[in-house]
Amino acid sequence: MTLPAALIRKEFLLLLRDRQALALLFLLPVVFILIMSLAMQGSLRMGGSTVEEVLVTDASDSSASRALVRALGRAERFGITSLPASSAADAQARLRARIERGEARIGVFVPSGFERALGRQAAPADAHVPVVYYAPALLPEVRRTFTLIAEAALERVRVSRVLDQAVGRHLPDGVAQADGGGLRLRERVAHAGGGEPTIPSAVQHSVPAWLVFSMFFVVAPIAASLIVERDQGTQRRLQQMGAPPLWLLGSRLVPYYLVNMVQLVLMLAVGVFLVPLAGGERLDPGSSYIGLWLIGSAVSLAAVGLALLIAAVSRTVVQATLSGGVFCLIIGALGGIMVPKAVMPPAMQQLTHVSPMSWGLEGFWDILLRYGQWQDVLPEAAMLAAFGAVSWALAALAAGRRRY
Amino acid sequence: MIEVDELGKTYPGADTPALQGVTFRVPEGSVFGLLGPNGAGKSTLIGIVLGLIRADRGSVRVDGADTHGGAVRPAVIGMVPQEPAFYPSLTVRENLEIFAAVRGFRGRSRADELARVADIARLGEHMRASAGRLSGGLKRRLSLAIGLLGSPRVLCLDEPTTGVDPQSRRFILESVEALAADRGITVIYASHYMEEVQDLCDHLAILDQGRLLCTGAMADVLGRQQRSLALRFPAPPGRGQLEALADAFLVVDAAGDTVSLDIGDPLAALPTLAGLLRDNDLRPESFHYGEQDLEALFLRLTGRQLRD
């Protein structure tokens, strides 16, 4: 048995001996995610002062389309940004791409044939009907609100048009009636996976958030176990016997990585099987299990790294558990776990980018909301892995310095 | 041979140094006592010898190689720290296996090494027991066994008998004695139990407040005490009487009815002393010449009891 193998075996034995703690590590996230998924499914609402940016491409450039855009602009909490429309097909693709990239969460495309379609009695062709693109990360409540506003605006423009025609100013043959023709918006979710998936449920939003948060539950036990090892003089003895600090710390990675992986599977299983049984919506696990594993592994590396760093700078078990817990709460709040990013003020939304939990959340959303593939999670996974590695190195440096 | 030279250490933020200018020699195969009260600097000194604490000044060399900078292989020095320093939730065997693996033992050689140290520490029948459930004495024996893994040439024990029952204490002392006598291991034994150090060690260094007060072979150090004369009076002497004695001799101690004097050459000092006692109306009930224990020596060197 080599030195790393001996240290890893030691960690496994210590973990398995404390069965109560191990059970809690699995049980708590399961209970937590079940409760939060059920509790949050109807409670996501728009924040008070948040203005959601709406990108609009008006390929019709007609009096009717301009009236529609004006009507949309009057809605509270939605801010219109008009994009230039060079050619209809290209403009629509570019708008969709911007929503996919997350530059904005709502996009409205008004096609060139919109005004003509508005005047017809028969149902218009799809190509002439305005399309609204929603980002998967948009809260369902916000999406529903905007859909209602947009449909009302569309209806208002159509009625105005009919009234204009009725008073005979531009009365052509075959005038559309106010109650006929039924011009409805087309809703689309713009995501990397293509196709026409269903609109994401609240469970689809909340499960990834609490999953990331729960994976960070390992921070406190890892940090506490390191402090205990230090207080009992065992760490000094191991160091004196020739075990380098980097290995002493790193030996935690393997067992707690496996704990995190079991947590990941359990929590996804809760979302898929248990939440529907309890009356909630079923979690769709997406189509890339490799992507889930990749981002889960990266979150685990970041959590273990953070635990090592907290242990290295803490002097007592109380300090370690307290600072570990509070730090996780802070990066959770900052990362859009406690409060969805979408309802945060713009400045706070920018701040979410500094939180490793936000990177993890985005990574899981890549798979569970945007229906991406494993390649899509690589940026977030790389950031999390770098965070974990830097934390681990800093912790080893601090442990080395503890030789005074 | 372990050479400690001009060792100095001040911890960050501390007002006073933990060690200052400590110099002594530990002969090979000796049982070397490090004696001093809590806070004297014993654990810091042992930490530096083990290469776990970096000294600000000076050096520690084992057979000419500095303990810092990797010149001394970790296997050369074993440690039995003050704390348990093992995993209470694991069994005795699991603990020994892990530490043996860290020492570099694999496969069959590891099993042999486990059997060897378990035999020395007489842990054979406790190998399957949970380490956390062992008695205080057995825990110390486990700690000793871990310290002996890899047959170190130097073994540092830091207060190994603190809080153990007399039987286990005896066992540890006998084991240490045997390790030096039978296996030629050089032992550095830090303690604040003077009688233990006096019984066990053949060399010693006395530390107080980070300073070295005296060092050398036990017999030499205690021999220096033989100039001391303890006089016991029926009642505590008065201030004037004590001042008269102090004018002629160094008063080592004056507690209650007993006064200890450093009389130097006894034959030369006796006429002066007899005259002083007569002139000051001091009539001792009894006297004792040459207090041969470390307690008196420590008192003499520091003016304080060791357990103050």
XYZ file of C-alpha atoms in Angstrom:
712
model
C 0.000 0.000 0.000
C 1.550 3.298 -1.100
C 1.445 6.441 1.021
C -1.506 8.023 -0.865
C -3.375 4.703 -0.808
C -2.772 4.370 2.944
C -4.042 7.891 3.611
C -7.096 7.409 1.382
C -7.865 4.090 3.086
C -7.605 5.854 6.417
C -10.164 8.452 5.295
C -12.544 5.748 4.077
C -12.270 3.897 7.375
C -12.864 7.073 9.392
C -15.861 7.944 7.238
C -17.370 4.460 7.426
C -16.838 4.212 11.192
C -18.959 7.301 11.787
C -22.118 5.802 10.315
C -24.394 8.396 11.835
C -22.532 11.248 10.159
C -22.412 9.334 6.882
C -26.153 8.668 7.002
C -26.782 12.342 7.661
C -24.645 13.293 4.681
C -26.996 11.309 2.455
C -30.271 11.748 4.270
C -30.156 15.494 4.854
C -29.739 16.476 1.185
C -32.545 14.082 0.170
C -34.971 15.511 2.719
C -33.759 19.008 1.968
C -34.212 18.776 -1.780
C -37.613 17.101 -1.441
C -38.925 19.793 0.871
C -37.454 22.675 -1.133
C -38.698 21.320 -4.481
C -42.239 20.969 -3.200
C -42.197 24.207 -1.239
C -40.724 26.331 -4.017
C -42.746 25.105 -6.937
C -45.411 27.782 -6.663
C -43.474 30.484 -4.979
C -41.181 31.886 -7.624
C -42.242 35.437 -8.253
C -40.738 38.444 -9.908
C -38.744 40.750 -7.721
C -40.050 44.238 -6.947
C -37.630 46.507 -8.756
C -36.171 44.134 -11.303
C -36.462 45.118 -14.976
C -36.234 42.190 -17.341
C -34.587 43.098 -20.604
C -36.543 42.136 -23.749
C -34.704 42.052 -27.078
C -36.969 42.938 -29.983
C -36.271 42.455 -33.658
C -38.897 44.147 -35.805
C -38.502 42.695 -39.297
C -41.953 43.987 -40.275
C -41.082 47.630 -39.615
C -44.729 48.562 -40.156
C -47.129 50.798 -38.274
C -48.719 47.684 -36.718
C -45.386 46.208 -35.590
C -44.252 49.543 -34.177
C -47.521 49.782 -32.286
C -46.924 46.304 -30.902
C -43.405 47.195 -29.719
C -44.718 50.401 -28.127
C -47.399 48.406 -26.330
C -44.806 45.942 -25.042
C -42.642 48.845 -23.854
C -45.422 50.160 -21.669
C -45.356 47.027 -19.514
C -43.818 47.505 -16.103
C -40.688 45.539 -15.246
C -39.851 44.807 -18.875
C -37.397 46.977 -20.760
C -37.364 46.890 -24.548
C -34.076 46.871 -26.466
C -34.622 47.073 -30.227
C -32.226 45.219 -32.488
C -31.644 46.146 -36.139
C -33.230 43.783 -38.653
C -31.152 43.478 -41.835
C -32.765 40.400 -43.366
C -35.636 38.544 -41.762
C -34.175 35.036 -41.592
C -30.768 36.149 -40.382
C -32.224 38.528 -37.793
C -34.412 35.820 -36.308
C -31.474 33.412 -36.036
C -29.304 36.065 -34.419
C -31.995 36.948 -31.895
C -32.431 33.304 -30.980
C -28.645 32.882 -30.616
C -28.445 35.816 -28.215
C -31.121 34.288 -26.004
C -29.340 30.938 -26.131
C -26.121 32.594 -25.018
C -27.935 34.149 -22.078
C -27.401 37.762 -23.168
C -31.068 38.337 -22.355
C -33.828 36.022 -21.197
C -36.634 37.207 -23.477
C -36.576 37.926 -27.197
C -39.440 38.991 -29.482
C -39.260 38.550 -33.219
C -41.868 40.313 -35.369
C -41.750 38.799 -38.890
C -42.002 40.842 -42.068
C -45.462 39.546 -42.936
C -46.931 40.565 -39.598
C -48.992 43.555 -40.735
C -50.547 41.651 -43.630
C -51.352 38.709 -41.379
C -53.027 41.044 -38.956
C -55.517 42.150 -41.566
C -56.546 38.690 -42.704
C -59.605 36.899 -41.524
C -58.113 33.434 -41.840
C -55.530 32.124 -39.413
C -52.124 33.398 -40.563
C -49.174 31.214 -41.507
C -46.660 30.552 -38.720
C -44.031 32.507 -40.603
C -46.046 35.719 -40.153
C -46.767 35.368 -36.452
C -44.533 37.036 -33.847
C -42.301 34.650 -31.908
C -41.230 35.055 -28.308
C -37.976 33.332 -27.317
C -37.466 32.540 -23.666
C -34.217 31.496 -22.016
C -34.601 28.257 -20.041
C -33.275 29.980 -16.928
C -36.185 32.447 -16.927
C -38.504 31.895 -14.004
C -41.777 30.291 -15.112
C -43.779 33.029 -13.420
C -41.933 35.730 -15.345
C -42.442 33.841 -18.573
C -46.164 33.497 -17.989
C -46.450 37.181 -17.078
C -44.692 38.300 -20.237
C -46.746 35.956 -22.396
C -49.937 37.505 -21.013
C -48.619 41.039 -21.562
C -47.485 40.263 -25.107
C -50.780 38.613 -26.037
C -52.708 41.556 -24.626
C -50.501 43.960 -26.601
C -51.017 41.931 -29.747
C -54.744 41.881 -29.218
C -54.785 45.632 -28.660
C -52.919 46.262 -31.908
C -55.236 43.941 -33.787
C -58.384 45.550 -32.370
C -57.055 49.015 -33.198
C -56.406 47.853 -36.694
C -59.940 46.452 -37.043
C -61.471 49.630 -35.628
C -59.464 51.709 -38.077
C -60.759 49.601 -40.900
C -64.301 49.699 -39.504
C -64.468 53.473 -39.607
C -63.599 53.180 -43.255
C -60.299 54.931 -43.425
C -58.465 52.080 -45.121
C -61.259 49.640 -45.587
C -60.165 46.883 -47.967
C -62.119 43.823 -49.007
C -62.126 40.842 -46.698
C -61.624 42.839 -43.523
C -60.716 40.864 -40.420
C -63.195 40.804 -37.608
C -62.137 41.521 -34.031
C -63.193 38.088 -32.875
C -61.927 36.161 -35.870
C -58.590 34.951 -37.137
C -57.139 34.348 -33.640
C -53.602 35.718 -33.852
C -51.688 33.974 -31.062
C -48.058 34.321 -30.119
C -45.685 31.496 -30.718
C -43.640 30.652 -27.596
C -40.205 29.085 -27.954
C -37.538 28.113 -25.443
C -34.163 28.961 -26.936
C -31.681 26.349 -25.772
C -28.636 24.620 -27.173
C -30.351 21.250 -27.400
C -32.565 22.224 -30.307
C -35.969 20.648 -30.833
C -39.124 21.762 -29.111
C -38.931 20.686 -25.471
C -41.516 21.489 -22.889
C -41.325 24.726 -20.945
C -39.173 24.072 -17.805
C -41.036 23.582 -14.542
C -40.213 25.151 -11.188
C -38.745 21.799 -10.091
C -36.386 21.957 -13.058
C -35.192 25.313 -11.737
C -34.979 24.596 -8.057
C -33.534 21.060 -7.990
C -30.175 22.067 -9.552
C -29.862 24.950 -7.085
C -30.431 22.832 -3.990
C -28.374 20.027 -5.453
C -25.326 22.301 -5.693
C -25.975 23.642 -2.205
C -26.329 20.147 -0.739
C -23.088 18.982 -2.317
C -21.364 21.701 -0.314
C -22.712 20.056 2.894
C -19.430 18.102 3.007
C -17.481 21.271 3.801
C -18.220 21.253 7.543
C -17.417 17.561 8.254
C -14.203 17.648 6.220
C -13.013 20.837 7.894
C -13.933 19.538 11.363
C -12.186 16.193 10.804
C -9.004 18.015 9.798
C -9.079 20.219 12.904
C -9.652 17.165 15.120
C -6.724 15.418 13.451
C -4.600 18.470 14.099
C -5.753 18.877 17.723
C -5.090 15.228 18.509
C -1.515 15.571 17.255
C -2.107 12.932 14.570
C -1.348 15.339 11.758
C 1.984 16.294 13.352
C 2.833 12.652 13.759
C 1.978 11.828 10.145
C 3.996 14.814 8.952
C 6.917 13.769 11.129
C 6.705 10.273 9.667
C 7.122 11.737 6.204
C 3.571 12.340 4.917
C 3.572 15.618 2.926
C 0.823 18.166 3.766
C -0.458 18.064 0.180
C -1.244 14.353 0.543
C -2.577 14.663 4.057
C -5.151 17.113 2.767
C -5.698 15.491 -0.617
C -6.564 12.101 0.866
C -9.980 13.571 1.730
C -10.796 14.100 -1.910
C -11.511 10.498 -2.949
C -13.934 9.424 -0.175
C -15.817 12.713 -0.125
C -15.962 12.763 -3.920
C -17.750 9.419 -3.746
C -20.072 10.811 -1.066
C -20.870 13.721 -3.389
C -21.541 11.375 -6.303
C -23.958 9.290 -4.231
C -25.620 12.530 -3.096
C -25.934 13.618 -6.738
C -27.599 10.372 -7.804
C -29.897 10.350 -4.772
C -30.991 13.942 -5.251
C -31.669 13.535 -8.956
C -33.616 10.379 -8.131
C -35.676 12.338 -5.636
C -36.474 14.911 -8.314
C -37.372 12.266 -10.887
C -39.254 9.750 -8.737
C -40.085 11.062 -5.283
C -41.191 14.638 -5.981
C -43.937 13.484 -8.452
C -45.166 10.965 -5.873
C -45.472 13.800 -3.382
C -47.538 15.827 -5.837
C -44.806 17.911 -7.416
C -43.627 18.123 -11.002
C -41.189 15.515 -12.274
C -37.570 16.495 -12.855
C -36.354 15.891 -16.394
C -32.737 14.694 -15.988
C -31.769 15.955 -19.435
C -29.975 13.958 -22.064
C -26.321 14.064 -20.993
C -25.417 11.917 -18.002
C -21.743 12.559 -18.788
C -22.442 16.266 -18.501
C -24.124 15.744 -15.122
C -21.182 13.657 -13.929
C -18.693 16.258 -15.175
C -20.304 19.207 -13.489
C -21.042 17.128 -10.359
C -17.370 16.133 -10.145
C -16.268 19.729 -10.543
C -18.668 20.895 -7.805
C -17.298 18.139 -5.562
C -13.700 19.214 -6.188
C -14.615 22.812 -5.369
C -16.444 21.784 -2.165
C -13.553 19.625 -0.908
C -11.038 22.361 -1.790
C -13.085 24.922 0.099
C -13.295 22.593 3.124
C -9.513 22.145 3.159
C -8.960 25.884 2.977
C -11.430 26.579 5.789
C -9.748 23.923 7.951
C -6.333 25.412 7.230
C -7.313 28.889 8.396
C -9.481 27.794 11.351
C -8.070 27.189 14.801
C -10.910 25.258 16.437
C -13.645 22.810 15.412
C -16.285 25.397 16.308
C -14.558 27.958 14.092
C -14.309 25.470 11.230
C -17.912 24.271 11.348
C -19.277 27.768 11.864
C -17.207 29.438 9.171
C -17.792 26.479 6.823
C -21.562 26.693 7.288
C -21.792 30.459 7.103
C -19.460 30.695 4.116
C -21.597 28.167 2.239
C -24.715 30.167 3.057
C -23.056 33.344 1.789
C -21.839 31.881 -1.487
C -25.236 30.174 -1.797
C -27.089 33.462 -1.379
C -24.619 35.190 -3.648
C -24.767 32.430 -6.239
C -28.512 32.513 -6.791
C -29.289 29.447 -4.673
C -31.412 31.056 -1.964
C -32.780 33.826 -4.152
C -33.098 33.132 -7.885
C -30.766 35.266 -9.956
C -33.657 36.430 -12.098
C -35.255 38.381 -9.278
C -32.021 40.009 -8.119
C -31.241 43.639 -8.996
C -28.817 43.931 -11.941
C -25.796 44.726 -9.734
C -26.426 41.638 -7.619
C -26.891 39.561 -10.744
C -23.399 40.603 -11.818
C -22.081 39.663 -8.387
C -23.393 36.104 -8.707
C -20.541 35.390 -11.118
C -18.025 35.381 -8.246
C -19.713 32.491 -6.432
C -18.598 28.897 -7.161
C -22.170 27.801 -6.427
C -23.332 30.007 -9.276
C -20.878 28.269 -11.610
C -22.197 24.905 -10.459
C -25.784 26.043 -10.880
C -25.146 27.293 -14.401
C -23.426 23.993 -15.202
C -26.400 21.935 -14.038
C -28.776 24.277 -15.876
C -26.729 23.659 -19.026
C -27.899 20.054 -18.824
C -31.235 20.199 -17.000
C -32.677 23.429 -18.447
C -30.808 24.145 -21.648
C -30.634 20.477 -22.629
C -26.987 20.880 -23.563
C -24.320 18.200 -23.925
C -21.219 17.556 -21.830
C -19.193 20.077 -23.846
C -21.538 22.822 -22.680
C -20.570 22.386 -19.017
C -16.816 22.541 -19.671
C -16.393 26.289 -18.920
C -18.182 26.043 -15.555
C -16.499 22.727 -14.730
C -13.092 24.223 -15.485
C -13.742 27.206 -13.216
C -14.903 24.960 -10.380
C -11.934 22.628 -10.801
C -9.556 25.599 -10.788
C -11.233 26.944 -7.646
C -10.845 23.553 -5.942
C -7.209 23.176 -6.983
C -6.251 26.700 -5.877
C -8.018 26.208 -2.515
C -6.235 22.880 -2.032
C -2.848 24.453 -2.828
C -3.481 27.384 -0.463
C -4.532 24.954 2.281
C -1.348 22.900 1.789
C 0.685 26.109 1.928
C -1.012 27.116 5.181
C -0.526 23.614 6.623
C 3.169 23.774 5.730
C 3.446 27.162 7.417
C 1.935 25.719 10.550
C 5.419 24.345 11.199
C 6.029 27.925 12.342
C 25.019 11.927 19.035
C 22.473 14.752 18.958
C 23.928 18.256 19.048
C 21.701 21.145 20.007
C 23.420 24.477 19.427
C 22.307 27.981 20.385
C 18.685 27.165 19.718
C 16.323 30.149 19.753
C 12.614 30.340 18.984
C 9.977 33.037 19.463
C 6.437 32.259 18.286
C 4.690 34.937 16.231
C 2.881 37.338 18.533
C 4.546 36.019 21.719
C 6.128 38.475 24.144
C 8.796 36.148 25.429
C 10.920 33.616 23.561
C 10.000 29.953 23.874
C 13.677 29.041 23.692
C 16.786 31.143 23.909
C 20.393 30.086 23.411
C 19.835 26.433 24.335
C 22.925 24.276 23.810
C 23.503 20.677 24.925
C 24.623 17.258 23.731
C 22.722 13.971 23.827
C 25.130 11.017 23.791
C 24.210 8.084 21.572
C 22.261 5.361 23.361
C 21.531 7.535 26.379
C 18.193 8.226 28.028
C 18.198 11.987 28.088
C 15.742 13.772 30.364
C 14.289 17.155 29.462
C 13.014 18.535 32.719
C 11.070 21.700 33.253
C 7.680 23.056 34.281
C 4.861 23.626 31.816
C 5.860 26.381 29.413
C 9.586 25.761 29.915
C 10.078 25.070 26.206
C 10.307 21.261 26.270
C 7.669 20.615 23.595
C 9.099 23.362 21.370
C 12.539 21.815 21.701
C 11.191 18.363 20.829
C 9.253 19.852 17.892
C 12.493 21.325 16.545
C 14.354 18.029 17.037
C 11.551 16.277 15.100
C 11.760 18.835 12.308
C 8.162 19.951 12.874
C 8.992 23.412 14.204
C 11.474 25.730 12.567
C 13.972 27.383 14.907
C 14.689 31.094 14.541
C 18.337 30.573 15.458
C 20.734 27.709 16.043
C 20.573 24.101 14.887
C 19.836 20.510 15.863
C 22.068 17.861 14.328
C 21.683 14.100 14.441
C 24.999 12.457 13.637
C 26.074 15.704 11.993
C 22.962 16.109 9.806
C 20.620 19.046 10.401
C 17.067 17.964 11.285
C 15.746 20.687 8.997
C 16.064 20.598 5.240
C 15.512 16.863 4.801
C 19.056 15.766 5.687
C 17.661 13.494 8.426
C 15.253 10.870 7.134
C 11.946 10.855 9.066
C 12.503 7.190 9.911
C 15.591 8.057 11.989
C 13.488 9.779 14.641
C 10.322 8.428 16.221
C 7.890 10.389 18.345
C 5.492 9.682 21.168
C 3.656 12.964 21.620
C 1.745 14.281 24.584
C -1.603 13.800 22.814
C -2.947 10.374 21.733
C -2.051 11.151 18.083
C -3.944 8.227 16.592
C -7.472 7.602 15.320
C -9.844 6.654 18.169
C -12.547 5.303 15.859
C -10.178 2.787 14.265
C -8.903 -0.425 15.832
C -5.398 -0.816 17.213
C -4.440 -2.892 14.161
C -5.892 -0.393 11.677
C -4.001 2.436 13.354
C -0.732 0.516 13.266
C -1.323 -0.490 9.632
C -1.884 3.088 8.534
C 1.165 4.484 10.322
C 3.299 1.540 9.171
C 2.233 2.236 5.571
C 3.190 5.895 6.008
C 6.586 4.699 7.268
C 6.877 2.780 3.996
C 6.096 -0.809 5.066
C 4.279 -2.948 2.517
C 2.850 -6.468 2.476
C 4.664 -9.083 4.539
C 7.190 -6.660 6.002
C 4.327 -4.564 7.329
C 2.769 -7.541 9.075
C 6.147 -8.376 10.623
C 6.679 -4.812 11.766
C 3.210 -4.726 13.329
C 3.949 -7.923 15.225
C 7.295 -6.527 16.399
C 5.989 -3.239 17.826
C 2.856 -4.897 19.227
C 5.130 -7.288 21.068
C 7.279 -4.481 22.524
C 4.189 -2.547 23.646
C 2.388 -5.769 24.656
C -0.640 -4.946 22.545
C -1.081 -8.407 21.041
C -4.423 -9.195 22.645
C -5.819 -5.722 21.974
C -5.232 -5.542 18.227
C -8.934 -5.761 17.382
C -10.047 -3.328 20.061
C -11.205 0.135 19.149
C -8.376 2.519 20.013
C -10.772 5.013 21.541
C -12.024 2.448 24.042
C -8.610 1.486 25.392
C -7.620 2.469 28.925
C -5.326 5.476 29.338
C -2.318 3.208 29.815
C -3.073 1.113 26.730
C -3.509 4.267 24.679
C -0.001 5.338 25.679
C 1.284 1.914 24.751
C -0.341 2.192 21.354
C 1.248 5.607 20.934
C 4.605 4.120 21.932
C 4.152 1.285 19.421
C 3.433 3.777 16.628
C 6.540 5.740 17.621
C 8.634 2.579 17.342
C 7.499 1.724 13.801
C 10.493 1.581 11.490
C 12.983 1.088 14.348
C 13.999 4.718 14.782
C 17.454 5.386 16.211
C 16.138 8.310 18.239
C 12.842 8.276 20.120
C 11.367 11.504 21.477
C 8.763 11.089 24.203
C 6.845 14.167 25.316
C 5.249 13.722 28.759
C 4.331 10.102 28.007
C 3.090 9.240 31.497
C 0.803 12.199 32.085
C -2.582 10.958 33.247
C -1.842 7.222 33.271
C -2.264 4.775 36.124
C 0.837 3.739 38.143
C 0.970 0.274 36.565
C 1.003 1.620 33.010
C 3.454 4.299 34.035
C 5.792 1.642 35.333
C 5.398 -0.305 32.098
C 6.254 2.722 29.973
C 9.315 3.559 32.061
C 10.557 -0.041 31.908
C 9.951 -0.169 28.151
C 11.907 3.036 27.597
C 14.732 1.755 29.749
C 14.805 -1.515 27.798
C 14.722 0.279 24.433
C 17.887 2.147 25.302
C 19.629 -0.758 27.032
C 18.711 -3.606 24.644
C 18.246 -1.850 21.309
C 20.618 1.083 21.669
C 17.900 3.649 20.921
C 18.711 7.194 22.024
C 15.762 8.455 24.047
C 14.814 12.070 24.681
C 12.324 12.033 27.516
C 10.501 15.264 28.332
C 8.686 15.376 31.644
C 7.885 17.528 34.609
C 7.979 14.507 36.928
C 11.389 14.869 38.568
C 11.447 11.490 40.252
C 10.701 9.842 36.899
C 13.532 11.646 35.165
C 15.882 10.944 38.041
C 15.081 7.210 38.013
C 15.061 6.761 34.247
C 17.564 9.113 32.677
C 21.332 9.016 32.646
C 21.662 12.536 31.209
C 19.470 15.567 31.508
C 18.853 19.198 30.714
C 16.777 21.439 32.945
C 14.802 24.135 31.187
C 12.885 27.022 32.626
C 11.217 29.865 30.719
C 13.037 28.887 27.544
C 16.488 28.927 29.104
C 18.780 26.038 29.827
C 19.564 26.018 33.543
C 21.909 23.051 33.650
C 22.813 19.977 31.638
C 25.109 16.979 31.858
C 25.250 13.435 33.139
C 22.776 12.796 35.956
C 25.483 11.801 38.413
C 27.477 14.967 37.719
C 24.476 17.238 37.967
C 23.325 15.714 41.260
C 26.894 15.625 42.573
C 26.945 19.385 42.448
C 24.168 19.307 44.988
C 26.291 17.710 47.626
C 27.454 21.058 48.903
C 23.968 21.702 50.235
C 23.269 21.438 53.972
C 19.684 21.426 55.230
C 19.211 22.507 58.858
C 15.950 21.927 60.689
C 15.154 24.135 63.703
C 12.455 23.718 66.367
C 10.828 26.941 65.106
C 11.270 29.059 61.977
C 14.349 31.298 62.354
C 13.809 35.034 62.717
C 14.688 37.564 60.051
C 17.873 38.699 61.791
C 19.013 35.107 62.227
C 18.432 34.362 58.531
C 20.291 37.498 57.489
C 23.261 36.437 59.597
C 23.321 33.052 57.837
C 22.905 34.675 54.436
C 25.881 36.954 55.076
C 28.159 33.939 55.317
C 26.514 31.355 53.005
C 24.189 31.210 50.020
C 20.693 30.420 51.322
C 19.322 27.886 48.865
C 15.970 27.644 50.535
C 14.259 28.855 53.673
C 10.838 27.352 54.095
C 9.300 27.149 57.535
C 11.628 25.581 60.054
C 14.149 24.294 57.479
C 16.976 26.284 55.944
C 19.214 24.922 53.174
C 22.640 26.462 52.786
C 25.262 26.104 50.063
C 28.313 25.566 52.249
C 30.872 24.746 49.572
C 33.719 22.725 51.126
C 32.097 21.265 54.268
C 35.292 20.880 56.287
C 36.273 24.473 55.700
C 32.769 25.764 56.334
C 31.930 23.956 59.566
C 33.834 26.207 62.040
C 32.209 29.324 60.543
C 28.787 27.705 60.618
C 29.163 26.525 64.222
C 30.144 30.060 65.310
C 27.193 31.566 63.459
C 24.696 29.192 65.024
C 26.066 29.840 68.494
C 26.223 33.640 68.096
C 22.654 33.834 66.765
C 21.154 31.416 69.222
C 20.202 28.915 66.549
C 20.016 25.309 67.672
C 19.184 22.889 64.849
C 17.191 19.801 65.720
C 18.650 17.899 62.781
C 20.656 18.404 59.630
C 20.991 16.654 56.279
C 23.981 17.045 54.010
C 23.806 16.608 50.217
C 20.157 16.524 49.127
C 20.543 14.199 46.159
C 17.357 14.821 44.235
C 16.284 16.920 41.322
C 13.597 18.710 43.279
C 16.194 20.400 45.446
C 18.351 21.094 42.422
C 15.486 22.706 40.533
C 14.612 24.743 43.598
C 18.153 25.853 43.909
C 18.407 26.820 40.265
C 15.109 28.640 39.941
C 14.084 29.482 43.480
C 10.712 27.834 42.701
C 9.061 24.468 43.112
C 8.745 22.636 39.789
C 4.954 22.416 40.062
C 4.482 26.136 40.880
